[in-house]
Coordinates of C-alpha atoms in Angstrom, one line a residue:
M1 CA -52.8 -9.9 16.4
G2 CA -50.7 -7.9 18.6
K3 CA -47.8 -10.5 18.5
I4 CA -47.9 -11.0 14.2
K5 CA -47.8 -7.6 13.4
S6 CA -45.4 -7.6 15.4
V7 CA -43.6 -10.4 14.0
L8 CA -44.2 -8.8 10.5
I9 CA -42.6 -4.9 11.9
G10 CA -39.7 -7.0 12.5
A11 CA -39.7 -9.0 9.7
A12 CA -39.3 -6.1 7.3
A13 CA -36.4 -4.6 8.9
L14 CA -35.4 -7.4 9.2
C15 CA -34.7 -7.5 4.7
C16 CA -35.1 -4.0 4.1
P17 CA -31.5 -2.8 2.9
F18 CA -32.2 0.6 3.5
L19 CA -32.8 -0.8 7.6
A20 CA -30.6 -3.8 7.6
G21 CA -28.3 -2.6 6.1
T22 CA -25.2 -4.3 8.4
S23 CA -22.6 -1.6 8.0
S24 CA -25.0 1.0 9.5
A25 CA -24.8 2.0 13.2
V26 CA -28.5 3.5 12.2
G27 CA -29.2 0.0 10.9
D28 CA -28.1 -1.9 14.0
A29 CA -31.0 0.2 15.8
V30 CA -34.0 -0.5 14.5
R31 CA -32.9 -4.0 13.9
S32 CA -32.3 -3.7 18.0
A33 CA -35.8 -2.0 18.0
A34 CA -37.0 -4.6 15.4
Y35 CA -36.2 -7.9 17.9
Y36 CA -37.6 -5.7 21.4
S37 CA -40.7 -5.4 19.5
T38 CA -41.1 -8.9 18.9
G39 CA -40.2 -10.2 21.8
A40 CA -36.7 -11.2 21.0
F41 CA -35.3 -10.5 23.4
T42 CA -36.1 -8.1 26.2
S43 CA -33.3 -4.4 26.2
V44 CA -30.8 -3.7 24.7
D45 CA -28.4 -1.3 26.5
V46 CA -26.0 -0.4 23.7
G47 CA -24.3 1.8 25.6
N48 CA -21.4 4.4 24.8
I49 CA -19.0 3.5 22.5
H50 CA -16.2 6.3 21.9
G51 CA -14.0 6.6 18.7
D52 CA -11.1 7.4 21.2
N53 CA -10.6 4.4 23.7
A54 CA -6.7 3.5 21.8
N55 CA -4.2 1.8 24.5
K56 CA -2.0 5.0 25.6
G57 CA 1.1 4.3 27.3
D58 CA 1.1 0.9 29.8
T59 CA -2.4 1.3 30.4
S60 CA -5.5 0.1 28.0
E61 CA -9.4 0.4 29.6
D62 CA -12.0 -2.2 29.3
N63 CA -15.7 -2.1 27.9
S64 CA -16.5 -5.0 27.3
G65 CA -19.6 -5.7 28.8
G66 CA -21.9 -7.3 31.9
T67 CA -24.7 -8.8 30.3
V68 CA -25.3 -10.8 27.5
S69 CA -27.8 -8.7 26.1
K70 CA -24.6 -5.9 25.8
P71 CA -22.9 -5.3 23.1
V72 CA -19.1 -6.8 23.3
I73 CA -16.3 -4.4 23.3
T74 CA -12.9 -5.1 22.0
S75 CA -9.8 -3.8 21.2
T76 CA -6.7 -4.9 19.7
S77 CA -3.7 -3.0 20.0
T78 CA -2.4 -2.2 16.2
G79 CA 0.6 0.3 17.5
N80 CA -0.7 3.7 18.5
S81 CA -4.3 2.8 18.2
S82 CA -6.9 0.3 18.7
I83 CA -9.7 -1.0 16.1
I84 CA -12.8 -1.7 18.4
S85 CA -15.7 -4.1 17.5
S86 CA -19.4 -4.4 19.1
P87 CA -20.7 -7.7 17.4
L88 CA -24.4 -7.5 18.8
T89 CA -25.4 -10.4 20.9
S90 CA -29.1 -11.3 20.8
T91 CA -31.2 -14.8 21.7
V92 CA -33.5 -14.0 18.2
T93 CA -34.8 -17.2 16.4
G94 CA -35.7 -18.2 12.8
S95 CA -33.8 -18.6 9.5
A96 CA -30.2 -18.7 9.3
E97 CA -30.3 -16.1 7.3
N98 CA -32.4 -13.8 9.3
Q99 CA -29.3 -14.2 11.9
P100 CA -27.5 -11.9 13.6
P101 CA -24.0 -14.4 14.1
A102 CA -23.6 -16.5 16.4
V103 CA -21.6 -15.3 19.1
S104 CA -19.6 -17.8 22.0
D105 CA -21.1 -17.7 25.0
E106 CA -17.6 -17.7 26.5
P107 CA -16.9 -14.5 28.2
V108 CA -14.1 -11.4 25.9
I109 CA -11.0 -11.2 27.2
D110 CA -9.1 -9.0 26.1
E111 CA -5.5 -9.5 27.0
P112 CA -3.2 -7.1 28.6
P113 CA -0.9 -4.7 26.3
Q114 CA 2.9 -6.5 27.0
K115 CA 4.3 -3.7 29.9
L116 CA 7.2 -2.4 28.2
G117 CA 10.3 -1.5 29.6
K118 CA 11.4 1.3 31.9
V119 CA 14.3 2.9 28.8
I120 CA 17.2 5.8 31.3
T121 CA 18.8 7.8 28.7
L122 CA 21.8 9.6 29.7
N123 CA 24.0 12.0 28.1
R124 CA 22.4 12.7 25.3
P125 CA 24.0 15.0 23.5
E126 CA 22.7 17.3 21.0
S127 CA 23.9 17.4 17.5
T128 CA 26.8 18.3 16.5
D129 CA 28.4 16.6 13.1
D130 CA 27.2 19.5 10.5
T131 CA 29.2 16.8 7.2
D132 CA 28.3 17.2 4.0
Y133 CA 28.3 13.6 3.5
S134 CA 27.2 14.7 -0.1
A135 CA 30.8 15.1 -1.1
F136 CA 31.8 12.8 -1.0
T137 CA 31.7 10.1 -4.5
D138 CA 35.9 8.8 -5.3
N139 CA 35.9 4.5 -5.6
D140 CA 38.9 4.8 -3.8
G141 CA 38.2 1.0 -3.1
K142 CA 35.7 -2.6 -2.6
I143 CA 33.4 -3.9 0.7
Y144 CA 32.8 -7.0 0.4
R145 CA 29.8 -8.8 2.5
Y146 CA 29.8 -11.8 3.1
N147 CA 29.3 -14.2 6.3
F148 CA 31.9 -14.9 8.3
G149 CA 30.1 -18.6 9.2
K150 CA 31.9 -21.5 11.2
S151 CA 35.9 -22.4 10.9
K152 CA 36.8 -26.1 11.3
S153 CA 40.4 -24.6 13.5
T154 CA 41.1 -25.9 16.5
E155 CA 41.6 -22.6 17.7
Y156 CA 38.0 -22.4 18.1
I157 CA 35.5 -24.6 20.3
T158 CA 31.7 -25.2 19.2
L159 CA 28.9 -24.8 21.8
S160 CA 25.6 -26.5 22.4
S161 CA 24.0 -24.7 19.6
G162 CA 26.4 -24.6 16.8
A163 CA 27.4 -21.3 17.7
Q164 CA 31.0 -20.7 18.5
V165 CA 34.1 -19.4 20.6
R166 CA 37.2 -18.8 19.6
N167 CA 39.9 -19.3 22.2
C168 CA 43.2 -17.5 21.9
T169 CA 44.2 -18.3 25.3
E170 CA 46.2 -20.2 27.1
M171 CA 42.9 -22.2 28.8
T172 CA 42.4 -26.0 26.6
N173 CA 39.8 -26.0 24.5
A174 CA 38.0 -28.7 27.0
E175 CA 37.6 -26.7 30.0
L176 CA 36.2 -23.9 28.1
S177 CA 33.3 -26.4 26.2
E178 CA 32.3 -26.9 30.2
A179 CA 32.1 -23.5 31.3
A180 CA 29.9 -22.3 28.5
K181 CA 27.0 -24.6 30.6
N182 CA 26.8 -22.6 33.0
I183 CA 24.1 -20.4 32.8
P184 CA 24.0 -17.4 34.7
S185 CA 22.3 -16.5 37.4
F186 CA 19.9 -13.3 36.4
G187 CA 16.9 -13.7 39.1
E188 CA 14.1 -11.6 38.7
L189 CA 13.4 -9.7 36.2
D190 CA 10.9 -6.3 36.5
S191 CA 10.4 -3.5 34.1
E192 CA 10.7 -0.3 36.6
Q193 CA 13.6 -1.9 37.2
P194 CA 16.3 -1.3 34.5
S195 CA 18.6 -5.1 34.2
V196 CA 20.4 -3.5 31.7
L197 CA 23.2 -1.6 30.8
I198 CA 24.1 0.4 27.2
Y199 CA 27.5 2.6 27.2
H200 CA 29.7 3.0 24.5
T201 CA 33.4 3.3 24.7
H202 CA 34.2 4.4 21.0
T203 CA 30.6 6.6 21.0
S204 CA 31.9 8.3 17.7
E205 CA 32.5 5.3 15.4
S206 CA 30.3 5.8 12.7
F207 CA 29.2 3.4 9.5
L208 CA 30.0 3.8 5.8
P209 CA 27.2 4.4 3.2
Y210 CA 25.1 0.6 2.3
G211 CA 27.0 0.5 -1.7
D212 CA 30.0 -1.3 -3.3
S213 CA 32.7 1.4 -3.8
F214 CA 34.2 3.7 -0.5
D215 CA 35.4 7.1 -0.7
A216 CA 39.0 6.2 1.0
D217 CA 38.1 10.4 3.1
Y218 CA 34.6 9.5 3.6
P219 CA 34.6 10.4 7.8
L220 CA 34.1 7.2 10.2
R221 CA 33.8 9.3 13.0
S222 CA 31.0 11.4 13.4
G223 CA 29.0 13.6 16.3
D224 CA 25.4 13.0 15.9
P225 CA 23.8 10.8 18.0
A226 CA 21.5 9.5 14.5
K227 CA 24.6 8.3 12.7
N228 CA 27.3 7.0 15.6
M229 CA 27.0 4.0 17.6
T230 CA 24.0 5.6 19.7
A231 CA 21.9 5.2 17.2
V232 CA 22.1 1.2 17.5
G233 CA 22.3 2.2 21.0
D234 CA 18.8 3.3 20.6
A235 CA 17.8 -0.2 18.6
I236 CA 19.5 -2.0 21.1
C237 CA 16.9 -0.2 23.9
D238 CA 13.6 -0.1 22.4
S239 CA 13.7 -3.6 21.5
L240 CA 14.9 -4.3 24.9
S241 CA 11.6 -2.2 26.1
K242 CA 8.9 -3.7 23.6
R243 CA 10.3 -7.7 25.2
G244 CA 9.1 -5.4 29.0
I245 CA 13.6 -5.0 30.4
G246 CA 14.2 -2.3 31.8
V247 CA 18.0 -0.9 30.6
V248 CA 19.9 2.2 31.0
H249 CA 21.7 4.0 27.5
D250 CA 24.2 6.1 28.6
C251 CA 24.8 8.3 25.2
M252 CA 28.2 10.2 27.2
V253 CA 30.7 10.5 23.9
Y254 CA 34.3 8.7 25.4
D255 CA 36.4 9.4 23.0
S256 CA 35.8 13.3 21.7
P257 CA 37.6 15.5 22.6
M258 CA 40.2 12.9 22.6
F259 CA 40.9 9.5 22.2
T260 CA 43.2 8.7 23.9
G261 CA 41.7 7.8 27.0
A262 CA 38.2 6.9 25.6
Y263 CA 38.3 4.0 28.5
Y264 CA 39.4 5.1 31.5
R265 CA 36.5 7.8 31.3
S266 CA 33.7 5.2 30.9
A267 CA 35.2 2.7 33.2
D268 CA 34.5 5.9 35.7
G269 CA 30.8 7.3 34.1
M270 CA 30.3 2.6 34.1
L271 CA 30.6 2.6 38.1
E272 CA 28.5 5.5 38.8
I273 CA 26.1 3.5 37.3
L274 CA 26.3 0.8 38.5
E275 CA 26.7 2.4 41.7
R276 CA 23.2 4.3 41.5
Y277 CA 21.8 1.4 39.5
P278 CA 22.5 -2.0 41.7
S279 CA 19.9 -3.5 39.4
I280 CA 22.5 -3.5 36.8
K281 CA 23.7 -7.2 35.3
I282 CA 24.5 -7.2 32.6
V283 CA 27.2 -4.3 31.0
L284 CA 26.6 -4.3 27.4
D285 CA 29.7 -2.0 25.4
I286 CA 28.9 -1.4 21.8
H287 CA 30.8 -0.4 19.2
R288 CA 31.6 -1.4 15.1
D289 CA 35.2 -3.2 14.3
G290 CA 36.9 -1.7 11.2
I291 CA 38.6 -4.8 8.4
T292 CA 40.3 -3.9 6.6
N293 CA 41.8 -6.6 4.0
A294 CA 45.2 -5.9 2.5
D295 CA 44.4 -4.2 -0.9
G296 CA 42.6 -1.9 0.6
S297 CA 39.4 -3.5 0.4
L298 CA 36.9 -3.6 3.3
D299 CA 34.7 -6.8 4.6
A300 CA 31.3 -5.8 6.1
P301 CA 30.0 -8.9 7.7
V302 CA 26.5 -9.4 6.9
A303 CA 23.6 -12.0 7.9
E304 CA 20.6 -12.6 6.3
I305 CA 17.8 -12.1 8.9
D306 CA 13.5 -12.3 7.1
G307 CA 15.1 -11.2 4.4
K308 CA 16.9 -8.2 5.2
N309 CA 20.8 -8.5 5.4
A310 CA 22.0 -7.3 9.2
A311 CA 25.3 -6.8 10.2
Q312 CA 27.1 -9.3 11.9
F313 CA 28.0 -8.3 15.6
M314 CA 31.3 -10.0 17.6
I315 CA 31.8 -10.8 21.1
I316 CA 34.7 -10.2 23.3
S317 CA 34.9 -12.1 26.3
G318 CA 38.7 -11.0 27.8
C319 CA 40.5 -13.6 29.6
D320 CA 43.0 -12.1 33.1
D321 CA 46.7 -13.3 32.2
G322 CA 47.2 -12.7 35.7
E323 CA 48.4 -8.8 35.1
M324 CA 44.5 -7.6 34.3
D325 CA 43.1 -8.1 37.6
M326 CA 40.1 -9.4 36.4
P327 CA 39.5 -12.9 38.6
D328 CA 35.7 -13.5 37.8
Y329 CA 36.4 -13.6 34.1
M330 CA 34.9 -16.8 33.8
E331 CA 31.7 -15.1 34.7
N332 CA 31.9 -13.1 31.6
F333 CA 32.5 -15.8 29.6
K334 CA 29.8 -17.9 30.9
L335 CA 27.3 -14.6 29.5
A336 CA 28.8 -14.6 26.2
C337 CA 28.5 -17.9 25.4
L338 CA 24.7 -17.4 26.6
L339 CA 24.3 -14.7 24.1
Q340 CA 25.8 -16.8 21.8
N341 CA 23.8 -19.7 21.8
C342 CA 20.7 -17.9 21.6
A343 CA 21.4 -15.4 19.3
E344 CA 22.9 -18.9 17.6
E345 CA 19.2 -20.0 18.0
A346 CA 17.5 -17.1 17.1
Y347 CA 19.3 -15.4 14.6
P348 CA 21.0 -17.8 12.8
D349 CA 24.8 -17.0 11.4
L350 CA 24.5 -13.7 13.5
A351 CA 26.8 -13.9 15.2
R352 CA 30.5 -14.0 14.1
A353 CA 32.4 -16.3 17.2
V354 CA 33.0 -15.0 20.2
L355 CA 36.3 -13.7 21.0
F356 CA 38.2 -14.9 24.2
D357 CA 41.6 -12.6 24.4
Y358 CA 43.7 -11.8 26.7
R359 CA 41.7 -7.9 26.7
N360 CA 40.6 -5.9 29.7
Y361 CA 37.8 -3.3 28.4
N362 CA 36.5 -2.4 31.2
Q363 CA 35.8 -6.6 32.3
S364 CA 37.2 -6.7 35.4
L365 CA 34.4 -4.3 36.8
S366 CA 31.9 -5.9 36.6
T367 CA 30.7 -9.8 36.4
G368 CA 28.2 -9.6 33.2
A369 CA 30.8 -6.7 30.9
L370 CA 31.1 -7.6 27.4
L371 CA 32.0 -5.6 24.6
I372 CA 30.4 -6.5 21.5
E373 CA 31.7 -5.3 18.1
V374 CA 28.4 -4.5 15.7
G375 CA 29.2 -4.9 12.3
S376 CA 32.2 -3.1 10.3
H377 CA 32.9 0.2 9.2
G378 CA 31.9 -1.2 5.4
N379 CA 28.4 -1.8 6.5
S380 CA 25.4 1.0 6.3
L381 CA 23.8 1.9 9.1
D382 CA 21.2 0.6 8.4
E383 CA 22.5 -2.6 8.6
A384 CA 24.3 -2.1 12.3
L385 CA 20.3 -0.3 13.6
Y386 CA 19.1 -3.9 11.7
T387 CA 21.6 -6.1 14.2
G388 CA 20.2 -4.0 17.0
E389 CA 16.7 -4.3 17.1
L390 CA 18.3 -7.6 16.7
L391 CA 20.4 -7.6 19.6
G392 CA 17.7 -6.2 21.4
N393 CA 15.5 -9.3 21.5
V394 CA 19.3 -12.2 22.2
I395 CA 19.5 -9.7 25.7
A396 CA 15.9 -10.5 26.8
D397 CA 16.5 -13.7 25.5
A398 CA 19.3 -14.6 27.6
L399 CA 17.4 -12.8 30.0
E400 CA 14.7 -14.7 31.0
R401 CA 16.6 -17.9 30.6
G402 CA 19.1 -16.7 33.4
E403 CA 15.6 -15.6 35.3

């Protein structure tokens, strides 16, 4: 008789909307008591469920229950917070509509969050730009946004991905095509040790506001790291970090107050950083281009990626004409081709053709050194920042391919 009474009490609890409300913690507790009273299971350990178990930094808490009669806590990361769910497992029998959702016998295993790569920021200046940019509203010329597509000229070679290299040297296209097949070897990557150095010889280069025209007096250099190449470097570093790649970002302003001699100063800074962090494998000097047409109009190279305009980028890889002391320049060229292929595969047409020419740009100081132009002065900062995000992924892809 007592058993029948327990079953009736349990059934009543399950049927009562007030007591068995699925969204109520009280309902959960009452249902659990009801199940217990019917003898459906012998014990329920609800435990401590806190709302402050959001992942912090690189650590996460494992809150999984130890038995099938214990709530299983799973944590799904959503940015800086976590969504906590706690399905109650049981072995209750009866009609399907009165049973809690079936739970798999497989153990619940939380995937660990991606370990962030360490970002080391050096020499970041305080903002010194007090320019009133709203004062520049004259319409002195047009800005043309379009994609610098593929060329059929014999000056260009096409890589395995379909991306191109513009050969402005006396080396044959056949020699370069063969060299491009070789992928640099980077060895094992460590998120705690930097693999990439991002710096800016022309740090204060900046961008125009988004538009179809420009004011010729608008300042195209800025001392504000939120407006110049430092901001683009920040976007690259953030993207690399999310991929687990360690990076050093040198924010030293090498082109101000004096523009002349910037490459000598940035070379000194680059060598000092390479000596301090020998784990660095790739050294990228991030600039923006300046493309002005004969009629005074500006070109803003863009590629549409996932519905948004990104500024096209261009890699410059130097070649030694016998006077530049660059005996290992072909190692830099191989890296340029790897990055170019990774970019084309991930984001078609984001990269303009690699420029292979008799230039140095501090590339004699490392076998992983290149210069990258992100957009032009006709592009907007937003377009350049988006490219920085994408470029970080491209660099990460290249490092993983050569790991």
